[in-house]
Structure formats: structure tokens, C-alpha cells
Coordinates of N, CA and C in Angstrom, one line a residue:
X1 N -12.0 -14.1 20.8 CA -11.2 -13.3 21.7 C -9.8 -13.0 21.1
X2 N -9.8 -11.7 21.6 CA -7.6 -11.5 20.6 C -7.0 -11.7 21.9
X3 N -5.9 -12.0 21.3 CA -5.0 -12.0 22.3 C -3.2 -11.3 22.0
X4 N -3.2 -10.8 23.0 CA -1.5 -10.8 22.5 C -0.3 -11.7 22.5
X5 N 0.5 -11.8 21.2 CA 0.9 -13.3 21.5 C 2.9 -12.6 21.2
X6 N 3.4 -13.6 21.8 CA 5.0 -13.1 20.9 C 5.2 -13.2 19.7
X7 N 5.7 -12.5 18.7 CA 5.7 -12.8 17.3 C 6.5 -13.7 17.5
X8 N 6.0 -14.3 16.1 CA 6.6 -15.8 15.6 C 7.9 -15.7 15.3
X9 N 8.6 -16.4 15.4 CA 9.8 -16.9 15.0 C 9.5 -16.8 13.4
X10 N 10.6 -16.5 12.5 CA 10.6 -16.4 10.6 C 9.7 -15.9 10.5
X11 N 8.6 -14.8 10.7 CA 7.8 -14.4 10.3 C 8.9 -12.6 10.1
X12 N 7.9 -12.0 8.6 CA 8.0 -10.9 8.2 C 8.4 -9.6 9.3
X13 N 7.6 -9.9 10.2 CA 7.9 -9.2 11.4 C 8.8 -9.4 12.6
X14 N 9.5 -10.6 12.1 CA 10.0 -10.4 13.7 C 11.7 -10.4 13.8
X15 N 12.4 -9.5 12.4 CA 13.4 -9.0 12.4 C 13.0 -7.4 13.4
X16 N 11.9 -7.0 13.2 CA 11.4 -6.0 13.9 C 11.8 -5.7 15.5
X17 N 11.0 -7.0 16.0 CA 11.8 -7.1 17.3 C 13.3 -7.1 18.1
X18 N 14.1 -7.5 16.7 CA 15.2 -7.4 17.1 C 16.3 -6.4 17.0
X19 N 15.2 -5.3 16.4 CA 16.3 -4.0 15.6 C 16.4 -3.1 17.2
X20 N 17.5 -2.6 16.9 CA 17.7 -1.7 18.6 C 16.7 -0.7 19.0
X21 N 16.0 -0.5 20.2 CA 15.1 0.4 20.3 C 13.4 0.1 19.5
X22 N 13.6 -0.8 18.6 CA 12.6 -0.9 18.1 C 11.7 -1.7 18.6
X23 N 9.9 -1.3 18.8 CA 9.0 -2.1 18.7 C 8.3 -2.6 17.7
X24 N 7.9 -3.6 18.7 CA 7.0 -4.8 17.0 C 5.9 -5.9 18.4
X25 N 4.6 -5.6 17.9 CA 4.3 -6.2 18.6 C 3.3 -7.5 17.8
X26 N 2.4 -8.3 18.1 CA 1.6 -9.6 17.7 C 0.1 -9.7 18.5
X27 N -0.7 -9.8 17.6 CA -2.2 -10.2 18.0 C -2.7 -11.5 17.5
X28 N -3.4 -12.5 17.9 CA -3.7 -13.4 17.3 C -5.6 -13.6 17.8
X29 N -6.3 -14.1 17.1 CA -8.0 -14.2 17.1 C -7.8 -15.7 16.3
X30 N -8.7 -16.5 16.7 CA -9.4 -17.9 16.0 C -10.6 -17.5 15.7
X31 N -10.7 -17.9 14.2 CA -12.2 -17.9 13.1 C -12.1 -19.3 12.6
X32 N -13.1 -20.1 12.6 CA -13.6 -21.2 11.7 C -13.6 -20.9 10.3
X33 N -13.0 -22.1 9.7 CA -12.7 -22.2 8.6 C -11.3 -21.6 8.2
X34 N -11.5 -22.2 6.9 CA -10.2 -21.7 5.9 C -10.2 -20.4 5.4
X35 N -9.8 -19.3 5.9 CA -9.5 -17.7 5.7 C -8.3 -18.2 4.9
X36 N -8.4 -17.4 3.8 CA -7.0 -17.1 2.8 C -6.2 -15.7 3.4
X37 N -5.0 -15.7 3.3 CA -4.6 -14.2 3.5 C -5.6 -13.2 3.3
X38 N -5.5 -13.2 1.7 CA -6.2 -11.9 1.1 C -7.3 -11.7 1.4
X39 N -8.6 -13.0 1.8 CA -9.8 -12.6 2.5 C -9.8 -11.4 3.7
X40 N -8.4 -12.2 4.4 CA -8.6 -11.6 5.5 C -8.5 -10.1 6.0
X41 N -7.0 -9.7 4.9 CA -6.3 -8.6 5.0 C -7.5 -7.6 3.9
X42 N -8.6 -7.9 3.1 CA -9.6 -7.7 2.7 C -10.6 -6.8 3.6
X43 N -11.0 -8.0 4.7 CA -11.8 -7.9 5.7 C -11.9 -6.7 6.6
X44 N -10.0 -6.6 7.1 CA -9.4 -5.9 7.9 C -9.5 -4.4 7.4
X45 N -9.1 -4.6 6.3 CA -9.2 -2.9 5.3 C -10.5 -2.2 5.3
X46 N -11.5 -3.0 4.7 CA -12.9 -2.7 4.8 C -13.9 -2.5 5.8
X47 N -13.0 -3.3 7.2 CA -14.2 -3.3 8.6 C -14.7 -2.0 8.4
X48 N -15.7 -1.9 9.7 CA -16.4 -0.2 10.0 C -15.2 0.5 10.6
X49 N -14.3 -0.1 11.6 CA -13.7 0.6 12.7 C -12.6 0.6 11.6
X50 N -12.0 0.3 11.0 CA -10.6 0.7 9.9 C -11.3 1.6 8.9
X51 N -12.8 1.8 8.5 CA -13.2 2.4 7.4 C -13.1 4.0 8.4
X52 N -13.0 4.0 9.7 CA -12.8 5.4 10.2 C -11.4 6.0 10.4
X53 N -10.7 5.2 9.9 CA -9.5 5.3 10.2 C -9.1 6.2 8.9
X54 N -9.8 5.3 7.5 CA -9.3 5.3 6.2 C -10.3 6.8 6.1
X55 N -11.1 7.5 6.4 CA -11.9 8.3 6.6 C -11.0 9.8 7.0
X56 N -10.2 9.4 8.2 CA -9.3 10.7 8.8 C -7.9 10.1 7.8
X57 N -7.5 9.3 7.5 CA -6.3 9.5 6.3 C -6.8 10.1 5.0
X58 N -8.1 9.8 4.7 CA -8.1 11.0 3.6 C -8.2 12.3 3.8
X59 N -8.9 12.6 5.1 CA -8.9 14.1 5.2 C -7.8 14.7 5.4
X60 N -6.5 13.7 5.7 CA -5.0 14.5 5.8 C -4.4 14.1 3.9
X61 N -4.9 14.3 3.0 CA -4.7 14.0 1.9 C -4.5 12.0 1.4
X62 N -4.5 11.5 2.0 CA -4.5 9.7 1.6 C -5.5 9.2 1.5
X63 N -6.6 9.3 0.1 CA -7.6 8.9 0.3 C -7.2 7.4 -0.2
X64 N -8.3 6.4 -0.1 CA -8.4 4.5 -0.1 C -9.8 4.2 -0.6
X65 N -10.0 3.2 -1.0 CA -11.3 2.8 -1.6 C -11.4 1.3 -1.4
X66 N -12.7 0.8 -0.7 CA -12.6 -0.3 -1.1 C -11.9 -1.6 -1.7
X67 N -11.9 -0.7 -3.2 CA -11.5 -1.5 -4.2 C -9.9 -1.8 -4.0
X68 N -9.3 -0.4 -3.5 CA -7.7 -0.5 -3.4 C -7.6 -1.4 -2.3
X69 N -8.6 -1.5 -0.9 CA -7.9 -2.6 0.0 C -8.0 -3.8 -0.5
X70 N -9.0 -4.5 -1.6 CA -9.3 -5.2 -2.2 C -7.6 -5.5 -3.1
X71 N -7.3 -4.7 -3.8 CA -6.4 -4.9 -4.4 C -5.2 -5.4 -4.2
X72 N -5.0 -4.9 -3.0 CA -3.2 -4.3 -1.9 C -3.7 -6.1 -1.1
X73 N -5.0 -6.6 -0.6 CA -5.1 -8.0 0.1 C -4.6 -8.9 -1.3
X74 N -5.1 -8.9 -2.7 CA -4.9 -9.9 -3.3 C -3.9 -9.8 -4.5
X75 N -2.6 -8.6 -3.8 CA -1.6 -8.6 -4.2 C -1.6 -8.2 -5.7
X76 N -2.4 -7.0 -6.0 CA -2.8 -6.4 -7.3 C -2.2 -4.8 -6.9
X77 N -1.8 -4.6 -6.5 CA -1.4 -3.5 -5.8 C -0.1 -3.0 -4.8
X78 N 0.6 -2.1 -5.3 CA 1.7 -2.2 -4.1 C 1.4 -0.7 -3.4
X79 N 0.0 0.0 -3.4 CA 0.1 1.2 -2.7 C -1.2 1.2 -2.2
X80 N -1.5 1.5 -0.7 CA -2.7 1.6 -0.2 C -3.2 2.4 1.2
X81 N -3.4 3.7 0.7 CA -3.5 5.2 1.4 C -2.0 5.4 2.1
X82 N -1.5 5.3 3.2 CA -0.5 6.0 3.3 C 0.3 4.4 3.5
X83 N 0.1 3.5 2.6 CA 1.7 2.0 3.2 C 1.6 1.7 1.6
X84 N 2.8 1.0 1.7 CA 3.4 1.2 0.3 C 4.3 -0.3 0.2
X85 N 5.4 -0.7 -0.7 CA 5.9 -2.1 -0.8 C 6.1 -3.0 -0.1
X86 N 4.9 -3.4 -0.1 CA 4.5 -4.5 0.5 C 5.6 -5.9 -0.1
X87 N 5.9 -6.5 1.3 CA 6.6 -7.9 1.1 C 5.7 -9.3 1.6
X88 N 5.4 -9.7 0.5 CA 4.6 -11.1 0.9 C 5.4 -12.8 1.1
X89 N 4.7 -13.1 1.4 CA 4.6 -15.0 1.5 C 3.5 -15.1 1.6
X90 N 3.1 -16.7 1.4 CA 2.0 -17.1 0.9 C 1.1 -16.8 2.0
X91 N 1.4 -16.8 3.3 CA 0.4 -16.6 4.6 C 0.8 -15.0 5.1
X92 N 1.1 -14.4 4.3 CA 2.0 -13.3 5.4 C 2.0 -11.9 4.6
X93 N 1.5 -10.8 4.6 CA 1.9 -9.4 4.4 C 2.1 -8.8 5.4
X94 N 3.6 -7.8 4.8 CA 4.2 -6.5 5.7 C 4.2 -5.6 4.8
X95 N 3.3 -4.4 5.1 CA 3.5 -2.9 4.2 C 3.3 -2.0 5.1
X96 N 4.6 -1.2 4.8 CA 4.9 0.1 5.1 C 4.4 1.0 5.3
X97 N 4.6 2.3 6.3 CA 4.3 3.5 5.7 C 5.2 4.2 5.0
X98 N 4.7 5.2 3.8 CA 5.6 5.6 3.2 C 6.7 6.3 4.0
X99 N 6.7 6.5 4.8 CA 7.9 7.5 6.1 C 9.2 6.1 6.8
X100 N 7.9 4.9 6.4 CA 9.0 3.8 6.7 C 9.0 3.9 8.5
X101 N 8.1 5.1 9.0 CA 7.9 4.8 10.9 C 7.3 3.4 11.0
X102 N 6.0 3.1 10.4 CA 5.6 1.5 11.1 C 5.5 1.2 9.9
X103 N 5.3 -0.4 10.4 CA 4.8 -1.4 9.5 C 3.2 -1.8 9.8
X104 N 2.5 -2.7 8.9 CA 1.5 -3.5 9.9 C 2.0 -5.0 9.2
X105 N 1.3 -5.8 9.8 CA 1.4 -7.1 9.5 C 0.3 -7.8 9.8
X106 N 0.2 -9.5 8.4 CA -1.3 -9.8 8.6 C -0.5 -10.9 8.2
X107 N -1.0 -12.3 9.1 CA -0.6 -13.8 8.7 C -1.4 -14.4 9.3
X108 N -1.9 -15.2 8.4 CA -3.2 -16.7 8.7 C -2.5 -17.8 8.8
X109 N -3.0 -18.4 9.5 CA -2.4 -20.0 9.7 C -3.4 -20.8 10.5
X110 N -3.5 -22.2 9.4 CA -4.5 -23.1 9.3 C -3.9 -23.6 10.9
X111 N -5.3 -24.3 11.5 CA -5.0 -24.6 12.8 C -6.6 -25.9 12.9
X112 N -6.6 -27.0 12.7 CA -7.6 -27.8 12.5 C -8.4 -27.1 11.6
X113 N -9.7 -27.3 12.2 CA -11.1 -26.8 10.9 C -10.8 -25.1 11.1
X114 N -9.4 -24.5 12.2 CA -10.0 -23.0 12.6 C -9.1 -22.5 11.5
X115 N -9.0 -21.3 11.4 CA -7.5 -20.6 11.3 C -6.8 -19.3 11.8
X116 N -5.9 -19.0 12.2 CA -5.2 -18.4 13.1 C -4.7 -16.8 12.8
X117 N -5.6 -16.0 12.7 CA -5.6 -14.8 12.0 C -4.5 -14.1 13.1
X118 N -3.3 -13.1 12.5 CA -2.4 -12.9 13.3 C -2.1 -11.0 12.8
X119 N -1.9 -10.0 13.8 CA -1.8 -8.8 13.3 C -1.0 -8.1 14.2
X120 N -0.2 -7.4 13.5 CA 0.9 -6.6 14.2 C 1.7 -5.4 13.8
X121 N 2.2 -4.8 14.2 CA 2.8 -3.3 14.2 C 4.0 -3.4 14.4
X122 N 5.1 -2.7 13.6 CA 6.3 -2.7 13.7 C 6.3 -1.1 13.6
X123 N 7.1 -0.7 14.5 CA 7.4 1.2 15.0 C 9.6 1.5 14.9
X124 N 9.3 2.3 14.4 CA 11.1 2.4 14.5 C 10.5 3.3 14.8
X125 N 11.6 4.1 16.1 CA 11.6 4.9 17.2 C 12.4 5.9 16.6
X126 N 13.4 6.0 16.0 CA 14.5 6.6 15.3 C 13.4 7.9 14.6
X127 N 12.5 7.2 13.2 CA 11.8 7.9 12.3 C 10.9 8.3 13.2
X128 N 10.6 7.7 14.0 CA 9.1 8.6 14.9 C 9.6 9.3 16.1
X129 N 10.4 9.9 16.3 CA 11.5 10.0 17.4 C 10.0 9.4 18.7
X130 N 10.2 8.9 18.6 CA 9.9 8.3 20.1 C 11.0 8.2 20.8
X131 N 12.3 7.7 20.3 CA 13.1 7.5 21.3 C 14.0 9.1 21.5
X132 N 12.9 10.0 21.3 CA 13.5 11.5 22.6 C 12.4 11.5 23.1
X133 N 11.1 10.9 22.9 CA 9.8 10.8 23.5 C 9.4 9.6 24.5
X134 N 10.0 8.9 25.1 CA 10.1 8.2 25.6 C 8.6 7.6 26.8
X135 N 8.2 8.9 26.9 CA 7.5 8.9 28.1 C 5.9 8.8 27.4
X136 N 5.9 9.7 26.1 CA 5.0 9.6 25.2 C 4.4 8.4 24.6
X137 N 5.9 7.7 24.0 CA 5.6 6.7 23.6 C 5.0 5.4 23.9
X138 N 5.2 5.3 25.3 CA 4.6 4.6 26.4 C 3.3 4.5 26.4
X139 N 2.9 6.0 26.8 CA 1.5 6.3 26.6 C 0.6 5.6 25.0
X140 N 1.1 6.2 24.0 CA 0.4 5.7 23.1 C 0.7 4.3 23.0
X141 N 1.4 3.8 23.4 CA 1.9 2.0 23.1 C -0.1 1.5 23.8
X142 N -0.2 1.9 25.0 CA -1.6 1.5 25.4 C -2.6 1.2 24.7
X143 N -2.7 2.7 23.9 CA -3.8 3.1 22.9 C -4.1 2.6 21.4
X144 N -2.5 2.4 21.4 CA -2.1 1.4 20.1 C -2.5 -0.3 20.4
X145 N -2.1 -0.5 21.7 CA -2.7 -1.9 22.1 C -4.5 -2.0 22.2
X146 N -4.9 -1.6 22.5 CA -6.1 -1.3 22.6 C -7.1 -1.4 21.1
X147 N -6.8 0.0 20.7 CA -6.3 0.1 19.0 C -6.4 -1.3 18.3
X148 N -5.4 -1.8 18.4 CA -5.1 -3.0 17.7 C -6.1 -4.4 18.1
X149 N -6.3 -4.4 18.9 CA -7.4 -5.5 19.5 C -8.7 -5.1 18.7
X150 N -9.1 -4.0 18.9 CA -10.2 -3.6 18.0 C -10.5 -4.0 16.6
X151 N -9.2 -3.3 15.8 CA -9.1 -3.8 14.3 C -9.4 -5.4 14.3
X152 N -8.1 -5.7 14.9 CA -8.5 -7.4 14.4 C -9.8 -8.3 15.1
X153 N -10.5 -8.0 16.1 CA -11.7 -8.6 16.5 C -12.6 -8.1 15.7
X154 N -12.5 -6.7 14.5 CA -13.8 -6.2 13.8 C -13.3 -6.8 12.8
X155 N -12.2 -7.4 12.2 CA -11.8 -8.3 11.1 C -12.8 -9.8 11.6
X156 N -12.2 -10.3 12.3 CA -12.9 -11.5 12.9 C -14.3 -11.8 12.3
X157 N -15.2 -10.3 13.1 CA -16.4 -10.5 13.1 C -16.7 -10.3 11.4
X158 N -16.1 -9.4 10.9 CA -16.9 -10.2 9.5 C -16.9 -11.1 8.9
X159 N -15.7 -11.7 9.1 CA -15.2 -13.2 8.6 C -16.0 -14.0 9.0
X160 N -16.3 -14.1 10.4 CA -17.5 -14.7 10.9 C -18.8 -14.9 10.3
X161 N -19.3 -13.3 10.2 CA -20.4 -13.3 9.6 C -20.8 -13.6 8.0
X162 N -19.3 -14.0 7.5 CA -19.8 -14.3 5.9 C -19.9 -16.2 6.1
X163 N -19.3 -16.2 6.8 CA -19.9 -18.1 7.1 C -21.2 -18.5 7.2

């Protein structure tokens, strides 16, 4: 099950929350076993439901491969269809879009035999003018929440299913 959780305290993302106007939100799912970052952020890149995503970014010119999510999870790579310099820790990536409007964010953390797969979105309102869209942005925040539950429960389930 995902859930939405408050972002963590010292985590990559949660200067996000505190920038003016700015959103940044947090998802968290439990998987058994030891998931590494990069497995996970692997997983996420390659699901079916992110492979349709990476499908309409190439037809706006950003094409992705496999191999590059592969790459950008195990830190061989700092560019991956439209997000770009990526800032790590050992449990934690934040990369960009190149326009610098959102972030995403991926952090595992061991939690007994489970581990604590964690994903989230950072939006400056400024670059996306949401903030003269106010009413809009609202609207899609739903779709984005929604959105976002998806991705990381189809992360989950492969993780799952390679146990």
C-alpha cells in the first residue's frame, strides 16, 4: 500500500518544502528485503506505467532507454530524458528537469527485514507559473497525487516480483 507521508527532515527534498510558494510532496510503500537505491530507482524507470510516460517524452523529442534508467539509478549517468544533475547520498536521489520546474525524488531506508521505498516531487511555482494559475494547479496537484501513487506501487510490484 503507498501512502502519503511528510517529507523527512535532512532529506534532499525537503529544502523544497520550505521554499516560498513552493510544493514538494512524499510517498512511502514497504517491500521485503534489502532494495538498494539504484535497484529501486532502476525499477521505477523501467515499470510499464513509467515506460508510457518515457514513450510520450520521446514523442515530444526526450527519448530514454532502458539502459539510460539503468545508468542515471547506478549513478553512471547525470542525464535521463528530460532530468538532468542529479544530487545523491547513499539512500537518496534528486534530479531535475532541465527547466529546473520539478524535481523527483527516490530514498530507501532499511526498516527490519522490509525496506522503506520513499518518492516525491518538488514543483517551483515561479518556473511553472502555477502561481498566476492557482486554480489550475490545484487541479492537477490531484492528478499528480494519484499519478504518483501509481508509479511507486508499479515500482513495488516489480521489486516484489524479482524476490
Amino acid at each position: 500500500m503507498v501512502t502519503q507521508t511528510d517529507i523527512p527532515d535532512n532529506t534532499l527534498i525537503a529544502e523544497h518544502r520550505t521554499r516560498t510558494g513552493g510544493f514538494a510532496d512524499s510517498f512511502m510503500t514497504r517491500v521485503p528485503g534489502d532494495i538498494p537505491l539504484s535497484t529501486y530507482v532502476e525499477a521505477f524507470y523501467t515499470a510499464p506505467l513509467f515506460r508510457t510516460e518515457r514513450l510520450i517524452l520521446r514523442l515530444a523529442g526526450h527519448p530514454s532507454t532502458d539502459r539510460q534508467a539503468r545508468d542515471i539509478a547506478r549513478g553512471n549517468a547525470e542525464r535521463f530524458a528530460i532530468w538532468d544533475r542529479p544530487v545523491r547520498r547513499e539512500n537518496e536521489l534528486l534530479i531535475r528537469q532541465t527547466s529546473d520546474a520539478t524535481a523527483s525524488w527516490f530514498m530507501t531506508r532499511p526498516e527490519g527485514a522490509d525496506t522503506l521505498l520513499y518518492f516525491g516531487s518538488a514543483l517551483d511555482p515561479v518556473v511553472t507559473g502555477a502561481d498566476r494559475r492557482p486554480t489550475l494547479f490545484r487541479v492537477m496537484t490531484g492528478l499528480h497525487t494519484l499519478y504518483s501513487r501509481l508509479l511507486l506501487a508499479s515500482a513495488a510490484r516489480r521489486l516484489r516480483k524479482r524476490r
